[in-house]
GROMACS .gro file of N, CA, C and O in nm:
model
  440
    1MET      N    1  -1.014  -4.696   2.179
    1MET     CA    2  -1.115  -4.593   2.168
    1MET      C    3  -1.234  -4.649   2.093
    1MET      O    4  -1.222  -4.693   1.979
    2ASN      N    5  -1.348  -4.647   2.155
    2ASN     CA    6  -1.470  -4.695   2.093
    2ASN      C    7  -1.553  -4.573   2.054
    2ASN      O    8  -1.591  -4.493   2.137
    3SER      N    9  -1.580  -4.559   1.925
    3SER     CA   10  -1.646  -4.439   1.875
    3SER      C   11  -1.778  -4.472   1.809
    3SER      O   12  -1.792  -4.571   1.739
    4ASP      N   13  -1.875  -4.382   1.834
    4ASP     CA   14  -2.004  -4.394   1.767
    4ASP      C   15  -2.009  -4.308   1.641
    4ASP      O   16  -2.115  -4.291   1.582
    5VAL      N   17  -1.895  -4.254   1.602
    5VAL     CA   18  -1.888  -4.168   1.483
    5VAL      C   19  -1.890  -4.257   1.359
    5VAL      O   20  -1.809  -4.348   1.345
    6THR      N   21  -1.981  -4.225   1.270
    6THR     CA   22  -1.993  -4.304   1.147
    6THR      C   23  -1.921  -4.234   1.031
    6THR      O   24  -1.887  -4.116   1.040
    7ASP      N   25  -1.903  -4.305   0.923
    7ASP     CA   26  -1.845  -4.245   0.803
    7ASP      C   27  -1.933  -4.132   0.753
    7ASP      O   28  -1.884  -4.030   0.704
    8ASP      N   29  -2.065  -4.145   0.768
    8ASP     CA   30  -2.156  -4.039   0.728
    8ASP      C   31  -2.137  -3.914   0.814
    8ASP      O   32  -2.141  -3.802   0.764
    9ASP      N   33  -2.111  -3.933   0.944
    9ASP     CA   34  -2.082  -3.819   1.032
    9ASP      C   35  -1.958  -3.744   0.982
    9ASP      O   36  -1.956  -3.621   0.978
   10VAL      N   37  -1.857  -3.818   0.943
   10VAL     CA   38  -1.733  -3.758   0.894
   10VAL      C   39  -1.760  -3.683   0.764
   10VAL      O   40  -1.718  -3.569   0.745
   11ARG      N   41  -1.831  -3.745   0.672
   11ARG     CA   42  -1.863  -3.680   0.543
   11ARG      C   43  -1.942  -3.551   0.564
   11ARG      O   44  -1.916  -3.451   0.498
   12GLN      N   45  -2.037  -3.551   0.656
   12GLN     CA   46  -2.116  -3.431   0.683
   12GLN      C   47  -2.028  -3.318   0.738
   12GLN      O   48  -2.045  -3.202   0.700
   13LEU      N   49  -1.936  -3.353   0.825
   13LEU     CA   50  -1.846  -3.251   0.881
   13LEU      C   51  -1.752  -3.198   0.773
   13LEU      O   52  -1.734  -3.077   0.758
   14VAL      N   53  -1.693  -3.286   0.696
   14VAL     CA   54  -1.600  -3.246   0.590
   14VAL      C   55  -1.670  -3.154   0.490
   14VAL      O   56  -1.610  -3.058   0.440
   15ALA      N   57  -1.796  -3.178   0.464
   15ALA     CA   58  -1.871  -3.094   0.370
   15ALA      C   59  -1.884  -2.950   0.420
   15ALA      O   60  -1.904  -2.858   0.342
   16LYS      N   61  -1.869  -2.930   0.550
   16LYS     CA   62  -1.880  -2.796   0.610
   16LYS      C   63  -1.745  -2.726   0.625
   16LYS      O   64  -1.739  -2.614   0.672
   17ALA      N   65  -1.637  -2.793   0.584
   17ALA     CA   66  -1.503  -2.735   0.599
   17ALA      C   67  -1.491  -2.608   0.516
   17ALA      O   68  -1.541  -2.599   0.404
   18LYS      N   69  -1.422  -2.508   0.573
   18LYS     CA   70  -1.397  -2.382   0.505
   18LYS      C   71  -1.246  -2.363   0.495
   18LYS      O   72  -1.172  -2.407   0.581
   19PRO      N   73  -1.201  -2.292   0.393
   19PRO     CA   74  -1.057  -2.265   0.381
   19PRO      C   75  -1.014  -2.151   0.475
   19PRO      O   76  -1.086  -2.053   0.494
   20TYR      N   77  -0.900  -2.169   0.534
   20TYR     CA   78  -0.835  -2.069   0.618
   20TYR      C   79  -0.687  -2.066   0.581
   20TYR      O   80  -0.639  -2.153   0.508
   21SER      N   81  -0.618  -1.968   0.633
   21SER     CA   82  -0.473  -1.959   0.612
   21SER      C   83  -0.404  -1.981   0.747
   21SER      O   84  -0.431  -1.910   0.843
   22LEU      N   85  -0.318  -2.081   0.752
   22LEU     CA   86  -0.242  -2.112   0.873
   22LEU      C   87  -0.106  -2.045   0.864
   22LEU      O   88  -0.034  -2.063   0.766
   23VAL      N   89  -0.074  -1.966   0.965
   23VAL     CA   90   0.052  -1.892   0.968
   23VAL      C   91   0.140  -1.952   1.077
   23VAL      O   92   0.095  -1.971   1.190
   24VAL      N   93   0.265  -1.979   1.043
   24VAL     CA   94   0.365  -2.022   1.141
   24VAL      C   95   0.478  -1.920   1.136
   24VAL      O   96   0.541  -1.900   1.031
   25LEU      N   97   0.501  -1.853   1.249
   25LEU     CA   98   0.611  -1.758   1.261
   25LEU      C   99   0.725  -1.826   1.334
   25LEU      O  100   0.706  -1.885   1.440
   26ARG      N  101   0.844  -1.817   1.276
   26ARG     CA  102   0.964  -1.878   1.334
   26ARG      C  103   1.068  -1.771   1.362
   26ARG      O  104   1.075  -1.671   1.291
   27TRP      N  105   1.146  -1.795   1.466
   27TRP     CA  106   1.258  -1.706   1.493
   27TRP      C  107   1.361  -1.724   1.382
   27TRP      O  108   1.399  -1.835   1.350
   28ALA      N  109   1.405  -1.614   1.324
   28ALA     CA  110   1.504  -1.619   1.217
   28ALA      C  111   1.636  -1.561   1.265
   28ALA      O  112   1.742  -1.615   1.238
   29ASN      N  113   1.629  -1.449   1.334
   29ASN     CA  114   1.749  -1.379   1.381
   29ASN      C  115   1.717  -1.320   1.517
   29ASN      O  116   1.651  -1.217   1.525
   30ARG      N  117   1.761  -1.385   1.621
   30ARG     CA  118   1.727  -1.342   1.757
   30ARG      C  119   1.814  -1.225   1.802
   30ARG      O  120   1.891  -1.233   1.894
   31ASP      N  121   1.802  -1.113   1.733
   31ASP     CA  122   1.868  -0.989   1.772
   31ASP      C  123   1.781  -0.927   1.881
   31ASP      O  124   1.679  -0.865   1.852
   32HIS      N  125   1.822  -0.945   2.006
   32HIS     CA  126   1.735  -0.907   2.117
   32HIS      C  127   1.707  -0.756   2.125
   32HIS      O  128   1.599  -0.717   2.166
   33SER      N  129   1.799  -0.675   2.080
   33SER     CA  130   1.772  -0.530   2.083
   33SER      C  131   1.661  -0.495   1.984
   33SER      O  132   1.570  -0.419   2.016
   34GLU      N  133   1.666  -0.552   1.864
   34GLU     CA  134   1.561  -0.529   1.765
   34GLU      C  135   1.431  -0.598   1.807
   34GLU      O  136   1.323  -0.546   1.787
   35GLU      N  137   1.445  -0.715   1.868
   35GLU     CA  138   1.328  -0.791   1.913
   35GLU      C  139   1.247  -0.709   2.014
   35GLU      O  140   1.125  -0.701   2.005
   36VAL      N  141   1.316  -0.646   2.108
   36VAL     CA  142   1.248  -0.564   2.207
   36VAL      C  143   1.185  -0.442   2.141
   36VAL      O  144   1.069  -0.408   2.167
   37LYS      N  145   1.259  -0.379   2.051
   37LYS     CA  146   1.211  -0.258   1.985
   37LYS      C  147   1.089  -0.285   1.898
   37LYS      O  148   0.991  -0.210   1.901
   38LEU      N  149   1.093  -0.393   1.821
   38LEU     CA  150   0.986  -0.422   1.726
   38LEU      C  151   0.878  -0.514   1.782
   38LEU      O  152   0.769  -0.523   1.728
   39GLY      N  153   0.910  -0.581   1.891
   39GLY     CA  154   0.816  -0.679   1.948
   39GLY      C  155   0.682  -0.618   1.986
   39GLY      O  156   0.576  -0.675   1.961
   40ALA      N  157   0.686  -0.499   2.046
   40ALA     CA  158   0.561  -0.435   2.088
   40ALA      C  159   0.476  -0.399   1.966
   40ALA      O  160   0.354  -0.416   1.968
   41ALA      N  161   0.539  -0.351   1.860
   41ALA     CA  162   0.465  -0.317   1.737
   41ALA      C  163   0.404  -0.443   1.677
   41ALA      O  164   0.289  -0.442   1.631
   42HIS      N  165   0.480  -0.551   1.676
   42HIS     CA  166   0.430  -0.680   1.624
   42HIS      C  167   0.309  -0.726   1.706
   42HIS      O  168   0.206  -0.765   1.651
   43GLN      N  169   0.321  -0.720   1.838
   43GLN     CA  170   0.213  -0.766   1.926
   43GLN      C  171   0.087  -0.682   1.907
   43GLN      O  172  -0.023  -0.737   1.897
   44ARG      N  173   0.103  -0.551   1.901
   44ARG     CA  174  -0.014  -0.463   1.879
   44ARG      C  175  -0.081  -0.496   1.746
   44ARG      O  176  -0.204  -0.502   1.737
   45ARG      N  177  -0.002  -0.519   1.644
   45ARG     CA  178  -0.056  -0.550   1.511
   45ARG      C  179  -0.132  -0.682   1.512
   45ARG      O  180  -0.241  -0.692   1.455
   46MET      N  181  -0.076  -0.783   1.576
   46MET     CA  182  -0.143  -0.913   1.581
   46MET      C  183  -0.275  -0.903   1.659
   46MET      O  184  -0.376  -0.960   1.617
   47VAL      N  185  -0.275  -0.829   1.769
   47VAL     CA  186  -0.398  -0.812   1.847
   47VAL      C  187  -0.501  -0.732   1.766
   47VAL      O  188  -0.621  -0.762   1.771
   48GLU      N  189  -0.455  -0.634   1.690
   48GLU     CA  190  -0.546  -0.557   1.605
   48GLU      C  191  -0.609  -0.648   1.498
   48GLU      O  192  -0.730  -0.643   1.474
   49LEU      N  193  -0.528  -0.733   1.435
   49LEU     CA  194  -0.580  -0.826   1.335
   49LEU      C  195  -0.680  -0.923   1.397
   49LEU      O  196  -0.782  -0.958   1.334
   50ARG      N  197  -0.655  -0.964   1.519
   50ARG     CA  198  -0.748  -1.051   1.591
   50ARG      C  199  -0.878  -0.976   1.619
   50ARG      O  200  -0.987  -1.027   1.597
   51ARG      N  201  -0.866  -0.855   1.670
   51ARG     CA  202  -0.984  -0.773   1.701
   51ARG      C  203  -1.070  -0.750   1.577
   51ARG      O  204  -1.193  -0.753   1.583
   52ASP      N  205  -1.005  -0.733   1.461
   52ASP     CA  206  -1.076  -0.705   1.337
   52ASP      C  207  -1.128  -0.831   1.268
   52ASP      O  208  -1.187  -0.822   1.160
   53GLY      N  209  -1.106  -0.948   1.328
   53GLY     CA  210  -1.159  -1.072   1.273
   53GLY      C  211  -1.073  -1.134   1.164
   53GLY      O  212  -1.112  -1.234   1.104
   54ILE      N  213  -0.957  -1.077   1.137
   54ILE     CA  214  -0.868  -1.134   1.036
   54ILE      C  215  -0.796  -1.257   1.093
   54ILE      O  216  -0.776  -1.355   1.024
   55ILE      N  217  -0.759  -1.247   1.220
   55ILE     CA  218  -0.703  -1.363   1.290
   55ILE      C  219  -0.814  -1.425   1.373
   55ILE      O  220  -0.872  -1.359   1.460
   56ALA      N  221  -0.845  -1.552   1.345
   56ALA     CA  222  -0.949  -1.623   1.420
   56ALA      C  223  -0.892  -1.684   1.547
   56ALA      O  224  -0.957  -1.688   1.650
   57ILE      N  225  -0.771  -1.736   1.536
   57ILE     CA  226  -0.703  -1.798   1.650
   57ILE      C  227  -0.559  -1.748   1.652
   57ILE      O  228  -0.489  -1.754   1.550
   58LEU      N  229  -0.516  -1.697   1.767
   58LEU     CA  230  -0.381  -1.643   1.783
   58LEU      C  231  -0.314  -1.721   1.895
   58LEU      O  232  -0.365  -1.726   2.007
   59CYS      N  233  -0.200  -1.782   1.865
   59CYS     CA  234  -0.130  -1.865   1.962
   59CYS      C  235   0.018  -1.827   1.970
   59CYS      O  236   0.100  -1.879   1.892
   60PRO      N  237   0.056  -1.738   2.061
   60PRO     CA  238   0.199  -1.718   2.084
   60PRO      C  239   0.258  -1.850   2.135
   60PRO      O  240   0.193  -1.924   2.211
   61VAL      N  241   0.379  -1.882   2.094
   61VAL     CA  242   0.442  -2.008   2.129
   61VAL      C  243   0.569  -1.980   2.208
   61VAL      O  244   0.646  -1.891   2.172
   62VAL      N  245   0.589  -2.056   2.315
   62VAL     CA  246   0.710  -2.042   2.396
   62VAL      C  247   0.810  -2.147   2.346
   62VAL      O  248   0.800  -2.264   2.378
   63SER      N  249   0.903  -2.101   2.263
   63SER     CA  250   0.998  -2.191   2.199
   63SER      C  251   1.115  -2.111   2.146
   63SER      O  252   1.102  -1.992   2.118
   64ASP      N  253   1.228  -2.176   2.130
   64ASP     CA  254   1.343  -2.111   2.067
   64ASP      C  255   1.335  -2.119   1.915
   64ASP      O  256   1.419  -2.062   1.846
   65ILE      N  257   1.236  -2.190   1.863
   65ILE     CA  258   1.224  -2.212   1.718
   65ILE      C  259   1.100  -2.141   1.662
   65ILE      O  260   1.110  -2.064   1.567
   66ILE      N  261   0.985  -2.170   1.719
   66ILE     CA  262   0.859  -2.113   1.671
   66ILE      C  263   0.815  -2.005   1.769
   66ILE      O  264   0.816  -2.025   1.890
   67CYS      N  265   0.777  -1.890   1.716
   67CYS     CA  266   0.731  -1.782   1.804
   67CYS      C  267   0.580  -1.766   1.803
   67CYS      O  268   0.524  -1.706   1.895
   68GLY      N  269   0.511  -1.821   1.705
   68GLY     CA  270   0.366  -1.811   1.707
   68GLY      C  271   0.300  -1.884   1.592
   68GLY      O  272   0.363  -1.913   1.490
   69VAL      N  273   0.172  -1.911   1.612
   69VAL     CA  274   0.088  -1.975   1.512
   69VAL      C  275  -0.045  -1.899   1.511
   69VAL      O  276  -0.093  -1.857   1.617
   70ALA      N  277  -0.101  -1.880   1.395
   70ALA     CA  278  -0.230  -1.812   1.385
   70ALA      C  279  -0.310  -1.871   1.270
   70ALA      O  280  -0.254  -1.918   1.171
   71VAL      N  281  -0.442  -1.867   1.286
   71VAL     CA  282  -0.533  -1.906   1.179
   71VAL      C  283  -0.600  -1.778   1.132
   71VAL      O  284  -0.666  -1.709   1.211
   72LEU      N  285  -0.580  -1.745   1.004
   72LEU     CA  286  -0.638  -1.625   0.947
   72LEU      C  287  -0.760  -1.660   0.864
   72LEU      O  288  -0.765  -1.766   0.801
   73THR      N  289  -0.856  -1.568   0.861
   73THR     CA  290  -0.983  -1.591   0.792
   73THR      C  291  -0.981  -1.543   0.648
   73THR      O  292  -1.082  -1.550   0.579
   74VAL      N  293  -0.866  -1.498   0.602
   74VAL     CA  294  -0.854  -1.442   0.467
   74VAL      C  295  -0.787  -1.543   0.375
   74VAL      O  296  -0.718  -1.633   0.420
   75PRO      N  297  -0.805  -1.527   0.242
   75PRO     CA  298  -0.738  -1.616   0.147
   75PRO      C  299  -0.586  -1.610   0.162
   75PRO      O  300  -0.530  -1.512   0.211
   76ILE      N  301  -0.521  -1.715   0.118
   76ILE     CA  302  -0.378  -1.731   0.139
   76ILE      C  303  -0.295  -1.615   0.082
   76ILE      O  304  -0.201  -1.569   0.146
   77ASP      N  305  -0.330  -1.563  -0.035
   77ASP     CA  306  -0.254  -1.450  -0.093
   77ASP      C  307  -0.262  -1.327  -0.004
   77ASP      O  308  -0.163  -1.256   0.015
   78ASP      N  309  -0.380  -1.301   0.053
   78ASP     CA  310  -0.396  -1.189   0.145
   78ASP      C  311  -0.318  -1.213   0.274
   78ASP      O  312  -0.256  -1.122   0.329
   79ALA      N  313  -0.322  -1.336   0.323
   79ALA     CA  314  -0.249  -1.369   0.446
   79ALA      C  315  -0.099  -1.350   0.428
   79ALA      O  316  -0.031  -1.297   0.516
   80VAL      N  317  -0.047  -1.390   0.313
   80VAL     CA  318   0.096  -1.372   0.285
   80VAL      C  319   0.131  -1.223   0.285
   80VAL      O  320   0.228  -1.180   0.347
   81ARG      N  321   0.049  -1.144   0.217
   81ARG     CA  322   0.072  -0.999   0.212
   81ARG      C  323   0.067  -0.938   0.352
   81ARG      O  324   0.154  -0.860   0.391
   82ILE      N  325  -0.035  -0.975   0.429
   82ILE     CA  326  -0.051  -0.922   0.565
   82ILE      C  327   0.070  -0.957   0.651
   82ILE      O  328   0.124  -0.872   0.722
   83MET      N  329   0.112  -1.081   0.644
   83MET     CA  330   0.223  -1.124   0.730
   83MET      C  331   0.356  -1.068   0.682
   83MET      O  332   0.444  -1.040   0.763
   84ASN      N  333   0.373  -1.049   0.551
   84ASN     CA  334   0.496  -0.988   0.501
   84ASN      C  335   0.509  -0.842   0.543
   84ASN      O  336   0.619  -0.787   0.545
   85ASP      N  337   0.397  -0.778   0.581
   85ASP     CA  338   0.400  -0.641   0.630
   85ASP      C  339   0.429  -0.632   0.780
   85ASP      O  340   0.439  -0.522   0.834
   86ASP      N  341   0.440  -0.745   0.847
   86ASP     CA  342   0.468  -0.745   0.990
   86ASP      C  343   0.608  -0.688   1.017
   86ASP      O  344   0.703  -0.724   0.947
   87PRO      N  345   0.623  -0.600   1.116
   87PRO     CA  346   0.753  -0.539   1.140
   87PRO      C  347   0.864  -0.639   1.176
   87PRO      O  348   0.979  -0.620   1.136
   88CYS      N  349   0.831  -0.745   1.246
   88CYS     CA  350   0.934  -0.844   1.282
   88CYS      C  351   0.972  -0.931   1.162
   88CYS      O  352   1.086  -0.976   1.152
   89VAL      N  353   0.879  -0.954   1.071
   89VAL     CA  354   0.910  -1.027   0.948
   89VAL      C  355   0.993  -0.938   0.857
   89VAL      O  356   1.096  -0.982   0.803
   90GLN      N  357   0.954  -0.812   0.843
   90GLN     CA  358   1.029  -0.720   0.757
   90GLN      C  359   1.173  -0.700   0.806
   90GLN      O  360   1.264  -0.687   0.725
   91SER      N  361   1.192  -0.701   0.937
   91SER     CA  362   1.327  -0.678   0.992
   91SER      C  363   1.414  -0.803   0.987
   91SER      O  364   1.535  -0.795   1.008
   92GLY      N  365   1.352  -0.920   0.962
   92GLY     CA  366   1.429  -1.044   0.958
   92GLY      C  367   1.439  -1.114   1.093
   92GLY      O  368   1.503  -1.217   1.104
   93ILE      N  369   1.374  -1.060   1.196
   93ILE     CA  370   1.373  -1.126   1.327
   93ILE      C  371   1.293  -1.255   1.320
   93ILE      O  372   1.327  -1.356   1.382
   94MET      N  373   1.184  -1.251   1.243
   94MET     CA  374   1.098  -1.368   1.226
   94MET      C  375   1.086  -1.401   1.078
   94MET      O  376   1.091  -1.312   0.994
   95SER      N  377   1.069  -1.528   1.051
   95SER     CA  378   1.031  -1.570   0.917
   95SER      C  379   0.888  -1.622   0.925
   95SER      O  380   0.840  -1.658   1.034
   96CYS      N  381   0.820  -1.625   0.813
   96CYS     CA  382   0.679  -1.659   0.813
   96CYS      C  383   0.649  -1.760   0.703
   96CYS      O  384   0.694  -1.746   0.591
   97GLN      N  385   0.573  -1.860   0.739
   97GLN     CA  386   0.522  -1.958   0.644
   97GLN      C  387   0.370  -1.953   0.649
   97GLN      O  388   0.311  -1.955   0.758
   98VAL      N  389   0.307  -1.945   0.535
   98VAL     CA  390   0.160  -1.943   0.527
   98VAL      C  391   0.117  -2.059   0.439
   98VAL      O  392   0.165  -2.073   0.327
   99VAL      N  393   0.027  -2.142   0.490
   99VAL     CA  394  -0.024  -2.255   0.414
   99VAL      C  395  -0.175  -2.259   0.423
   99VAL      O  396  -0.235  -2.210   0.519
  100LEU      N  397  -0.237  -2.315   0.323
  100LEU     CA  398  -0.381  -2.333   0.321
  100LEU      C  399  -0.419  -2.446   0.417
  100LEU      O  400  -0.353  -2.551   0.420
  101CYS      N  401  -0.521  -2.423   0.496
  101CYS     CA  402  -0.575  -2.529   0.581
  101CYS      C  403  -0.726  -2.522   0.574
  101CYS      O  404  -0.783  -2.427   0.518
  102HIS      N  405  -0.791  -2.622   0.625
  102HIS     CA  406  -0.938  -2.625   0.631
  102HIS      C  407  -0.980  -2.651   0.775
  102HIS      O  408  -0.913  -2.725   0.847
  103SER      N  409  -1.087  -2.588   0.814
  103SER     CA  410  -1.143  -2.611   0.947
  103SER      C  411  -1.292  -2.585   0.941
  103SER      O  412  -1.349  -2.571   0.833
  104PHE      N  413  -1.352  -2.579   1.057
  104PHE     CA  414  -1.497  -2.578   1.066
  104PHE      C  415  -1.541  -2.456   1.145
  104PHE      O  416  -1.501  -2.438   1.261
  105ALA      N  417  -1.620  -2.370   1.083
  105ALA     CA  418  -1.670  -2.249   1.149
  105ALA      C  419  -1.737  -2.289   1.279
  105ALA      O  420  -1.811  -2.388   1.285
  106GLY      N  421  -1.708  -2.214   1.383
  106GLY     CA  422  -1.765  -2.244   1.515
  106GLY      C  423  -1.672  -2.320   1.604
  106GLY      O  424  -1.693  -2.325   1.725
  107ASP      N  425  -1.568  -2.384   1.548
  107ASP     CA  426  -1.471  -2.451   1.634
  107ASP      C  427  -1.405  -2.345   1.722
  107ASP      O  428  -1.383  -2.231   1.677
  108ALA      N  429  -1.375  -2.379   1.843
  108ALA     CA  430  -1.315  -2.282   1.936
  108ALA      C  431  -1.228  -2.356   2.036
  108ALA      O  432  -1.245  -2.475   2.060
  109LEU      N  433  -1.139  -2.281   2.096
  109LEU     CA  434  -1.058  -2.337   2.203
  109LEU      C  435  -1.143  -2.345   2.330
  109LEU      O  436  -1.226  -2.257   2.354
  110PRO      N  437  -1.124  -2.447   2.411
  110PRO     CA  438  -1.204  -2.455   2.535
  110PRO      C  439  -1.162  -2.349   2.635
  110PRO      O  440  -1.055  -2.300   2.634
   0.00000   0.00000   0.00000
């Protein structure tokens, strides 16, 4: 890979980095009856958070281990509180990990 990107280009981009909260939802207890019952409430809530700008990027994942990833625009303590209020997390169907990440405003999926 031949790149015209300079160290100065990297420094300029890094200077624009903003903090975000990265959420990883994992399957904890695949109780399918509860999953069906609570899944719709979870999905509506996640779409509402996206609509309200709290979730910048929402990625449902097709896996037996990870059920979704999201980038939240709120500080990590708020993100933890928000995700701990999720019906699937509260029921134990999903577990949630929230970590601080940095990214660049304006980045988007193609």
